C-alpha cells in the first residue's frame, strides 16, 4: 500500500533521510529534481518550444531551479522566473547559483515573459508546506498561469493547494495543473473531488526517501496498488468444486427494479462465487430465472416487495439492498435480517436508506458488516458533512463506532475499516457514473465474501476489480456509452490482469 503521509510526516521523512542515509539536503533535492526531469523529458514537454519554470523562494522553488538547469543543459529553451525581492532558502540559493553558472536564463517577476501556447509551464512556486492562502504578486502570477492555454505541470503539489486541509479558491490563488508530479507520496488533497481541477492527472515520483522510515512510520490513509491486490487474489485449486467457493445470497429487487437483481446476480457470479441465490419478489422470479439462468431463485411470498427471509444457514455471505424499496414490510424484514445474520453481511442502496430512517439499528449491525453508500447516502446515515476532509474523519469515526466497513463510492472510492484506516482505490472512470453500477459492486463484494475472503479483502479486491473492469469497458465504448452491464462483461479480462496478464484487449 502507498502510505499517504501528512505534510509534517513528509518533512520528517526528508530530515530522517538526510540524517541517516546520510545525504546532503542539496543532494536530496538534486535526486528529486532528477526524477521530475526524467519524467518531464519522457513525455510531458513534447511539442513545446520553450519551458517557463516559476520558482518560489522555498525548497519547491529550489526543485524547480534544479530542473531548469537539467533541461537547459540538454538544449531545452528554458526561462526560470524568480522572485528577486524574497529571501531564498539556502538550498534554493545554491540551485539558483548553479543554474546561473550553467548559463541558464532567469527573469524576475517584474520582467517575466508572456506565456504563449508554445510554452510548457512548470509550477515550482510553493510546495506542500504552504500554511496560508496565496495573495499578492504570486497570486497574480498564478492567475496568469491559469488563464493561459498551455500545459501546466506542478512539482509536488499545485501551488496554493493545501495538502492536509480544505482549500478555499476564494481566499487565495491556486494553480490549475494539467499534471502534478507528487514527490514520494500521494497527497490526501488529491483524493477529493473539489481538488481535481487543481491537481489534474497526478502521479507519484519516487525520490528515494529512506525506506526504513517509510515502512516504520504509521499512517491511517493508504492508496491501493495493483501489486497489493494481486497479493489478495487466491489461486484456485485443481480439485476444487462449486462448494469450494461459497454460496452467496442476494436480497434484491422490487416492482419495477428487477434489473437491480439481474445486475447484482450476474456480477456475483462473475466474482467467482460457487453458488448464487437471488431472493426476489415472486413477481420477479420468472424474469430473473430467464435473465440469469446460472443463479438460483428464492421467491418472496409477496409479488412486488421483499418481506420475508429465506432460510439463512445455507449461505456464506449475504448482500441486501439493490432495488428493494422502502416499504414498511421491507423495513421489518431488513431488521430481522440484521438480527439473524451470522455470516458477512453487505448492505447497499435501499437497505442503507432504510437504516438512515432507523438509525438505532446501526448499533445492532453484525460486527464487520459492509456498507456501500454513495456520499449522499452516507450523509443521511452519519449526519451533515462540511467538506471532504470532514467527511473522511466522520467516515473514520463511523466505521470505528459501529465496527463496520464502509465503502464510500466516488472517483477515489475509499474503504474505511473499524480500526480507523482508510484505503483509497485508484481504478474507475466517469463512465461508471451510471445506473446499476452500484448494484454490480454489491454483487462483486458479496460474491468475494461468500468465497471466504475477509471483509477487508472483499472490499479492497471488489472495489479494485469493479473499477478495473469499468476502465476496460470505457477503453472500448468510451465513458458516455458505458452501461453497468459492460462492467460485468469485462470482469473476465479484469481478472486476467489481476492474475498477471497485463493487456486490456
Coordinates of C-alpha atoms in Angstrom, one line a residue:
X1 CA 0.0 0.0 0.0
X2 CA 1.2 3.5 -0.7
X3 CA 1.1 5.4 2.5
X4 CA -0.4 8.9 2.4
X5 CA 1.7 11.0 4.8
X6 CA 0.8 14.3 6.3
X7 CA 3.0 17.3 5.4
X8 CA 4.7 17.0 8.8
X9 CA 5.5 13.4 8.2
X10 CA 6.9 14.1 4.8
X11 CA 9.1 16.8 6.3
X12 CA 10.3 14.3 8.9
X13 CA 11.0 11.7 6.2
X14 CA 13.2 14.3 4.4
X15 CA 15.1 15.1 7.6
X16 CA 15.5 11.4 8.5
X17 CA 16.8 10.6 5.1
X18 CA 19.3 13.4 5.3
X19 CA 20.5 12.3 8.7
X20 CA 20.5 8.6 8.3
X21 CA 21.4 7.8 4.7
X22 CA 23.2 10.1 5.1
X23 CA 22.9 12.6 2.3
X24 CA 23.2 16.4 2.0
X25 CA 19.9 18.3 1.6
X26 CA 21.1 19.7 -1.7
X27 CA 21.8 16.2 -3.0
X28 CA 18.4 15.0 -1.9
X29 CA 16.9 18.0 -3.8
X30 CA 19.0 17.0 -6.8
X31 CA 17.6 13.5 -6.6
X32 CA 14.1 14.8 -6.5
X33 CA 14.7 17.2 -9.4
X34 CA 16.3 14.4 -11.5
X35 CA 13.3 12.2 -11.0
X36 CA 11.0 15.0 -12.1
X37 CA 13.3 16.0 -15.0
X38 CA 13.3 12.4 -16.3
X39 CA 9.5 12.2 -16.2
X40 CA 9.2 15.6 -18.0
X41 CA 11.6 14.5 -20.7
X42 CA 9.8 11.2 -21.1
X43 CA 6.7 12.9 -22.4
X44 CA 5.4 15.9 -20.7
X45 CA 7.4 18.5 -22.6
X46 CA 6.9 17.3 -26.2
X47 CA 5.8 19.8 -28.9
X48 CA 6.8 22.8 -26.8
X49 CA 9.3 25.4 -27.9
X50 CA 10.1 26.8 -24.5
X51 CA 9.7 25.9 -20.9
X52 CA 8.8 28.5 -18.3
X53 CA 9.6 27.4 -14.7
X54 CA 8.1 29.6 -12.0
X55 CA 10.3 29.2 -8.9
X56 CA 9.3 30.4 -5.5
X57 CA 11.8 31.3 -2.8
X58 CA 11.4 28.0 -0.9
X59 CA 12.7 24.5 -1.5
X60 CA 9.9 23.8 -4.0
X61 CA 11.5 26.6 -6.0
X62 CA 14.8 25.0 -5.5
X63 CA 13.5 21.8 -7.1
X64 CA 12.3 24.0 -10.0
X65 CA 15.7 25.6 -10.4
X66 CA 17.5 22.3 -10.4
X67 CA 15.0 21.0 -13.1
X68 CA 15.6 24.2 -15.1
X69 CA 19.4 23.5 -15.0
X70 CA 18.9 19.9 -16.2
X71 CA 16.6 21.0 -19.1
X72 CA 19.0 23.8 -20.0
X73 CA 22.0 21.5 -20.2
X74 CA 20.3 19.2 -22.6
X75 CA 19.4 22.0 -25.0
X76 CA 15.9 22.9 -24.0
X77 CA 15.0 26.6 -24.2
X78 CA 14.3 27.4 -20.5
X79 CA 13.5 30.6 -18.6
X80 CA 13.4 30.4 -14.8
X81 CA 11.1 33.1 -13.3
X82 CA 12.2 34.0 -9.8
X83 CA 11.3 36.5 -7.0
X84 CA 14.3 38.7 -6.7
X85 CA 12.9 40.5 -3.7
X86 CA 12.3 37.4 -1.5
X87 CA 14.9 35.8 0.8
X88 CA 15.5 32.3 -0.6
X89 CA 16.2 29.2 1.5
X90 CA 19.8 28.0 1.5
X91 CA 19.2 25.1 -0.9
X92 CA 17.2 27.4 -3.2
X93 CA 20.0 29.9 -3.3
X94 CA 22.5 27.1 -4.1
X95 CA 20.4 25.9 -7.0
X96 CA 19.9 29.4 -8.4
X97 CA 23.7 29.9 -8.4
X98 CA 24.2 26.5 -10.1
X99 CA 21.6 27.3 -12.8
X100 CA 23.1 30.8 -13.5
X101 CA 26.6 29.4 -13.7
X102 CA 25.4 26.8 -16.2
X103 CA 24.3 29.7 -18.4
X104 CA 20.6 29.4 -17.7
X105 CA 18.3 32.3 -18.3
X106 CA 16.4 33.9 -15.4
X107 CA 13.7 36.5 -15.3
X108 CA 12.3 38.4 -12.3
X109 CA 8.6 38.7 -11.7
X110 CA 8.6 42.3 -13.0
X111 CA 10.2 41.3 -16.3
X112 CA 8.8 37.8 -16.8
X113 CA 8.0 36.8 -20.4
X114 CA 4.4 36.5 -21.5
X115 CA 3.1 32.9 -21.6
X116 CA 2.3 31.6 -25.1
X117 CA 0.7 28.4 -26.3
X118 CA 4.1 27.2 -27.4
X119 CA 5.3 27.1 -23.8
X120 CA 5.3 24.4 -21.2
X121 CA 4.7 26.0 -17.7
X122 CA 6.3 24.3 -14.7
X123 CA 4.9 25.4 -11.4
X124 CA 7.5 25.2 -8.6
X125 CA 6.3 28.2 -6.6
X126 CA 5.1 26.8 -3.3
X127 CA 5.2 23.2 -2.1
X128 CA 3.1 21.2 0.4
X129 CA 4.4 23.2 3.4
X130 CA 2.3 26.2 2.4
X131 CA 0.4 27.4 5.5
X132 CA -1.7 30.3 4.3
X133 CA -3.6 31.3 1.1
X134 CA -1.6 32.8 -1.8
X135 CA -2.2 36.5 -2.3
X136 CA -0.3 39.5 -3.8
X137 CA 2.2 39.2 -6.7
X138 CA 2.3 35.4 -6.7
X139 CA -1.5 35.3 -6.8
X140 CA -1.3 37.5 -10.0
X141 CA 1.3 35.1 -11.5
X142 CA -1.0 32.1 -10.7
X143 CA -4.0 33.9 -12.3
X144 CA -1.9 34.4 -15.4
X145 CA -0.9 30.8 -15.5
X146 CA -4.5 29.6 -15.1
X147 CA -5.7 31.9 -17.9
X148 CA -3.1 30.6 -20.3
X149 CA -4.0 28.0 -22.8
X150 CA -0.8 25.9 -22.4
X151 CA 0.0 22.8 -20.4
X152 CA 0.9 23.2 -16.7
X153 CA 3.0 20.8 -14.7
X154 CA 3.1 21.2 -10.9
X155 CA 6.0 19.9 -8.9
X156 CA 4.9 18.0 -5.8
X157 CA 1.6 19.9 -5.4
X158 CA -0.2 22.7 -7.3
X159 CA 0.9 26.0 -5.6
X160 CA -1.8 27.3 -3.3
X161 CA -3.4 23.9 -2.7
X162 CA -3.2 22.7 0.9
X163 CA -2.2 19.0 1.3
X164 CA -3.9 18.3 4.6
X165 CA -6.8 20.7 5.0
X166 CA -9.5 22.3 2.9
X167 CA -8.5 24.9 0.3
X168 CA -10.7 27.9 -0.5
X169 CA -10.2 29.2 -4.0
X170 CA -11.9 32.4 -2.9
X171 CA -9.4 33.1 -0.2
X172 CA -6.2 32.7 -2.3
X173 CA -5.0 31.7 -5.7
X174 CA -4.4 28.0 -6.6
X175 CA -2.6 26.7 -9.7
X176 CA -4.8 24.6 -12.0
X177 CA -2.3 22.0 -13.2
X178 CA -2.8 19.5 -16.0
X179 CA -0.2 17.2 -14.4
X180 CA 1.2 17.0 -10.9
X181 CA 4.4 15.1 -10.0
X182 CA 3.9 14.3 -6.3
X183 CA 7.2 13.6 -4.6
X184 CA 7.4 10.1 -3.0
X185 CA 3.8 10.1 -1.6
X186 CA 0.3 10.9 -2.8
X187 CA -1.3 13.9 -1.1
X188 CA -4.5 13.5 0.8
X189 CA -6.0 16.5 -1.0
X190 CA -5.7 14.7 -4.4
X191 CA -8.3 12.1 -3.2
X192 CA -11.1 14.6 -3.1
X193 CA -13.4 15.8 -6.0
X194 CA -13.1 19.5 -5.3
X195 CA -9.4 19.4 -5.9
X196 CA -9.5 17.6 -9.2
X197 CA -9.5 20.9 -11.2
X198 CA -6.2 21.8 -9.5
X199 CA -4.3 18.5 -9.3
X200 CA -5.2 17.3 -12.8
X201 CA -3.6 14.0 -13.7
X202 CA -1.2 13.3 -10.8
X203 CA 1.4 10.6 -10.3
X204 CA 3.8 9.7 -7.6
X205 CA 7.5 10.2 -8.3
X206 CA 9.9 8.1 -6.2
X207 CA 12.7 10.3 -4.9
X208 CA 14.4 7.7 -2.7
X209 CA 13.4 8.7 0.8
X210 CA 14.6 6.3 3.5
X211 CA 12.7 3.0 3.0
X212 CA 13.1 2.0 6.7
X213 CA 11.4 5.2 7.8
X214 CA 8.6 4.8 5.3
X215 CA 8.0 1.3 6.5
X216 CA 8.0 2.1 10.2
X217 CA 6.1 5.4 10.1
X218 CA 2.5 4.8 10.8
X219 CA -0.3 6.1 8.6
X220 CA -4.1 5.8 8.7
X221 CA -4.5 6.6 4.9
X222 CA -3.4 4.5 2.0
X223 CA -3.6 4.3 -1.8
X224 CA -4.2 0.8 -3.1
X225 CA -1.9 -0.5 -5.8
X226 CA -2.2 -3.4 -8.3
X227 CA 0.6 -5.3 -6.5
X228 CA -1.4 -5.1 -3.3
X229 CA -4.5 -6.5 -5.0
X230 CA -2.5 -9.3 -6.7
X231 CA -1.4 -10.5 -3.2
X232 CA -5.0 -10.8 -2.1
X233 CA -6.2 -12.9 -5.0
X234 CA -6.4 -16.6 -4.1
X235 CA -5.4 -19.2 -6.7
X236 CA -8.0 -21.9 -7.5
X237 CA -7.0 -25.5 -6.8
X238 CA -7.3 -28.2 -9.4
X239 CA -9.6 -30.4 -7.5
X240 CA -12.0 -27.7 -6.2
X241 CA -15.7 -27.7 -6.9
X242 CA -18.6 -25.3 -6.7
X243 CA -18.9 -25.9 -3.0
X244 CA -15.4 -24.7 -2.5
X245 CA -16.3 -21.2 -3.5
X246 CA -19.3 -20.5 -1.2
X247 CA -23.0 -19.8 -1.6
X248 CA -24.0 -16.1 -1.9
X249 CA -27.5 -14.8 -1.1
X250 CA -28.6 -11.6 -2.8
X251 CA -31.8 -10.0 -1.5
X252 CA -32.7 -7.5 -4.2
X253 CA -35.4 -6.1 -6.4
X254 CA -39.0 -4.8 -6.1
X255 CA -41.7 -3.8 -8.6
X256 CA -40.0 -2.0 -11.5
X257 CA -36.5 -2.7 -10.1
X258 CA -35.9 -6.3 -11.1
X259 CA -32.9 -5.0 -13.2
X260 CA -31.0 -4.4 -10.0
X261 CA -31.4 -8.1 -9.1
X262 CA -30.2 -9.2 -12.5
X263 CA -27.1 -7.0 -12.4
X264 CA -26.1 -7.9 -8.9
X265 CA -26.6 -11.6 -9.6
X266 CA -24.6 -11.6 -12.8
X267 CA -21.8 -9.7 -11.1
X268 CA -21.8 -12.0 -8.1
X269 CA -21.4 -15.0 -10.4
X270 CA -18.6 -13.3 -12.3
X271 CA -16.8 -12.6 -9.0
X272 CA -16.3 -16.3 -8.7
X273 CA -18.9 -17.4 -6.2
X274 CA -19.6 -21.1 -6.5
X275 CA -23.4 -20.7 -6.0
X276 CA -25.6 -17.7 -6.1
X277 CA -29.2 -17.4 -4.9
X278 CA -31.3 -14.3 -5.5
X279 CA -34.2 -13.7 -3.2
X280 CA -36.7 -11.5 -5.1
X281 CA -40.4 -10.7 -5.0
X282 CA -42.4 -13.5 -6.5
X283 CA -43.4 -11.3 -9.4
X284 CA -39.7 -11.0 -10.4
X285 CA -38.8 -14.7 -10.1
X286 CA -39.6 -15.6 -13.7
X287 CA -37.7 -12.6 -15.1
X288 CA -34.6 -13.4 -13.0
X289 CA -34.7 -17.1 -13.9
X290 CA -34.7 -16.3 -17.6
X291 CA -32.1 -13.4 -17.4
X292 CA -29.7 -15.2 -15.1
X293 CA -30.1 -19.0 -15.5
X294 CA -26.9 -19.7 -13.6
X295 CA -28.4 -18.2 -10.4
X296 CA -31.0 -19.9 -8.2
X297 CA -34.1 -18.0 -7.2
X298 CA -35.8 -17.7 -3.9
X299 CA -39.3 -16.2 -4.3
X300 CA -40.7 -13.9 -1.6
X301 CA -44.3 -14.5 -0.6
X302 CA -45.1 -11.0 -1.8
X303 CA -45.3 -10.3 -5.5
X304 CA -43.8 -6.8 -5.6
X305 CA -41.6 -6.4 -2.5
X306 CA -39.1 -8.0 -0.1
X307 CA -41.0 -9.0 3.0
X308 CA -39.6 -12.4 4.2
X309 CA -36.3 -14.1 4.7
X310 CA -35.3 -17.5 3.2
X311 CA -33.5 -20.0 5.5
X312 CA -30.2 -18.3 6.1
X313 CA -27.9 -21.1 7.4
X314 CA -27.0 -22.4 3.9
X315 CA -25.3 -19.2 2.8
X316 CA -21.7 -18.0 3.3
X317 CA -22.4 -14.3 2.6
X318 CA -25.5 -12.1 2.2
X319 CA -25.9 -8.9 0.2
X320 CA -29.1 -6.9 0.6
X321 CA -30.4 -3.6 -0.8
X322 CA -30.3 -3.0 -4.5
X323 CA -33.8 -2.1 -5.7
X324 CA -35.6 -3.5 -2.6
X325 CA -37.6 -0.3 -2.0
X326 CA -38.7 1.3 1.3
X327 CA -42.0 -0.4 2.0
X328 CA -42.8 -1.0 5.7
X329 CA -42.8 -4.7 5.2
X330 CA -39.3 -4.5 3.6
X331 CA -38.0 -2.5 6.6
X332 CA -39.3 -5.1 9.0
X333 CA -37.6 -7.9 7.0
X334 CA -34.3 -6.0 7.0
X335 CA -34.4 -5.6 10.7
X336 CA -34.9 -9.3 11.1
X337 CA -32.0 -9.9 8.6
X338 CA -29.7 -7.8 10.8
X339 CA -30.7 -9.7 13.9
X340 CA -30.3 -13.2 12.4
X341 CA -27.3 -13.0 10.1
X342 CA -24.3 -15.0 11.2
X343 CA -22.2 -14.6 8.0
X344 CA -20.7 -11.5 6.3
X345 CA -23.4 -9.0 5.5
X346 CA -23.3 -6.4 2.7
X347 CA -25.8 -3.6 2.7
X348 CA -26.4 -1.2 -0.2
X349 CA -28.9 1.2 -1.7
X350 CA -32.4 0.9 -0.2
X351 CA -31.0 -1.1 2.7
X352 CA -28.9 2.0 3.6
X353 CA -31.9 4.3 3.1
X354 CA -33.9 2.2 5.5
X355 CA -31.1 2.3 8.0
X356 CA -31.0 6.1 7.7
X357 CA -34.6 6.2 8.8
X358 CA -34.0 3.8 11.6
X359 CA -30.6 4.8 12.9
X360 CA -30.9 2.9 16.2
X361 CA -30.5 -0.2 14.2
X362 CA -26.9 0.8 13.4
X363 CA -25.8 -0.3 16.8
X364 CA -27.1 -3.9 16.2
X365 CA -25.3 -4.4 12.9
X366 CA -23.3 -7.7 13.0
X367 CA -19.6 -6.9 13.6
X368 CA -17.8 -6.5 10.3
X369 CA -20.9 -5.6 8.2
X370 CA -20.0 -3.9 4.9
X371 CA -21.9 -0.8 3.9
X372 CA -21.5 0.6 0.4
X373 CA -23.1 4.1 0.3
X374 CA -22.6 7.0 -2.2
X375 CA -21.8 10.3 -0.5
X376 CA -25.5 11.4 -0.1
X377 CA -26.5 8.0 1.4
X378 CA -23.6 8.3 3.8
X379 CA -24.6 11.8 4.8
X380 CA -28.1 10.5 5.6
X381 CA -26.6 7.9 7.8
X382 CA -23.9 9.9 9.5
X383 CA -25.2 13.5 9.5
X384 CA -24.2 16.8 7.9
X385 CA -20.8 16.9 6.2
X386 CA -18.9 20.2 5.9
X387 CA -16.3 19.3 3.3
X388 CA -14.3 16.3 2.1
X389 CA -11.7 16.4 4.9
X390 CA -14.6 16.5 7.4
X391 CA -16.3 13.6 5.5
X392 CA -13.2 11.4 5.8
X393 CA -13.0 12.0 9.6
X394 CA -16.7 11.3 10.1
X395 CA -16.3 8.2 8.0
X396 CA -13.4 7.0 10.1
X397 CA -15.3 7.5 13.3
X398 CA -18.5 6.0 12.0
X399 CA -16.7 2.8 10.9
X400 CA -15.0 2.5 14.3
X401 CA -18.1 3.3 16.3
X402 CA -20.3 0.7 14.5
X403 CA -17.5 -1.8 13.9
X404 CA -18.3 -1.9 10.2
X405 CA -16.5 -1.5 6.9
X406 CA -17.8 1.4 4.8
X407 CA -17.1 1.6 1.0
X408 CA -17.8 5.2 0.2
X409 CA -18.2 5.3 -3.5
X410 CA -16.8 8.0 -5.7
X411 CA -13.9 8.9 -8.1
X412 CA -11.4 7.6 -5.5
X413 CA -13.7 5.2 -3.6
X414 CA -12.5 5.0 0.0
X415 CA -12.8 2.0 2.2
X416 CA -12.9 2.7 5.9
X417 CA -12.3 0.0 8.5
X418 CA -13.3 -0.5 12.2
X419 CA -9.6 0.3 13.1
X420 CA -9.9 3.7 11.5
X421 CA -7.8 3.0 8.5
X422 CA -8.9 4.4 5.1
X423 CA -7.9 2.9 1.7
X424 CA -8.3 4.9 -1.5
X425 CA -8.9 3.0 -4.7
X426 CA -7.3 4.2 -8.0
X427 CA -9.4 2.3 -10.6
X428 CA -12.6 3.5 -12.2
X429 CA -13.7 6.3 -14.5
X430 CA -16.6 8.8 -15.0
X431 CA -18.4 6.4 -17.3
X432 CA -19.2 4.3 -14.3
X433 CA -21.5 7.1 -13.0
X434 CA -24.4 5.3 -14.5
X435 CA -27.5 3.5 -13.1
X436 CA -26.8 -0.1 -11.9
X437 CA -23.0 0.4 -11.4
X438 CA -23.5 0.2 -7.6
X439 CA -25.6 -2.9 -7.9
X440 CA -22.7 -4.6 -9.8
X441 CA -20.3 -3.6 -6.9
X442 CA -22.7 -5.1 -4.3
X443 CA -22.8 -8.4 -6.3
X444 CA -19.0 -8.5 -6.6
X445 CA -18.3 -7.8 -2.9
X446 CA -20.9 -10.3 -1.8
X447 CA -19.5 -13.0 -4.1
X448 CA -16.0 -12.4 -2.8
X449 CA -17.1 -12.6 0.8
X450 CA -19.0 -15.8 0.0
X451 CA -15.7 -17.4 -1.2
X452 CA -14.0 -16.8 2.1
X453 CA -12.2 -13.5 1.5
X454 CA -12.2 -11.4 4.7
X455 CA -14.3 -8.3 4.8
X456 CA -11.3 -6.1 4.2
X457 CA -10.1 -8.3 1.3
X458 CA -13.6 -8.4 -0.2
X459 CA -13.8 -4.6 -0.1
X460 CA -10.3 -3.9 -1.5
X461 CA -10.4 -6.6 -4.2
X462 CA -14.1 -5.9 -5.0
X463 CA -13.7 -2.2 -5.5
X464 CA -10.5 -2.5 -7.5
X465 CA -11.9 -5.3 -9.7
X466 CA -15.1 -3.2 -10.3
X467 CA -13.1 -0.2 -11.3
X468 CA -10.7 -2.1 -13.4
X469 CA -13.5 -3.8 -15.4
X470 CA -15.1 -0.3 -15.8
X471 CA -11.8 1.0 -17.2
X472 CA -11.5 -1.8 -19.7
X473 CA -15.1 -1.2 -20.7
X474 CA -14.6 2.5 -21.1
X475 CA -11.5 1.9 -23.3
X476 CA -13.8 0.0 -25.7
X477 CA -17.1 2.0 -25.6
X478 CA -16.0 5.4 -24.2
X479 CA -17.3 6.8 -21.0
X480 CA -20.6 8.2 -22.4
X481 CA -21.7 4.9 -23.8
X482 CA -20.7 2.7 -20.8
X483 CA -23.5 0.9 -19.0
X484 CA -23.5 -1.2 -15.9
X485 CA -23.7 -4.4 -17.9
X486 CA -20.5 -3.5 -19.7
X487 CA -18.7 -3.7 -16.3
X488 CA -19.8 -7.2 -15.8
X489 CA -18.9 -8.3 -19.3
X490 CA -15.3 -7.1 -18.8
X491 CA -14.8 -8.7 -15.4
X492 CA -13.1 -11.7 -17.0
X493 CA -10.5 -9.5 -18.6
X494 CA -10.0 -7.7 -15.3
X495 CA -9.5 -11.0 -13.5
X496 CA -6.8 -11.9 -16.1
X497 CA -4.9 -8.7 -15.3
X498 CA -5.1 -9.4 -11.6
X499 CA -3.6 -12.9 -12.3
X500 CA -0.7 -11.3 -14.2
X501 CA -1.9 -10.7 -17.8
X502 CA -1.4 -7.0 -18.5
X503 CA -3.2 -6.4 -21.8
X504 CA -6.6 -4.7 -21.7
X505 CA -7.9 -6.0 -25.0

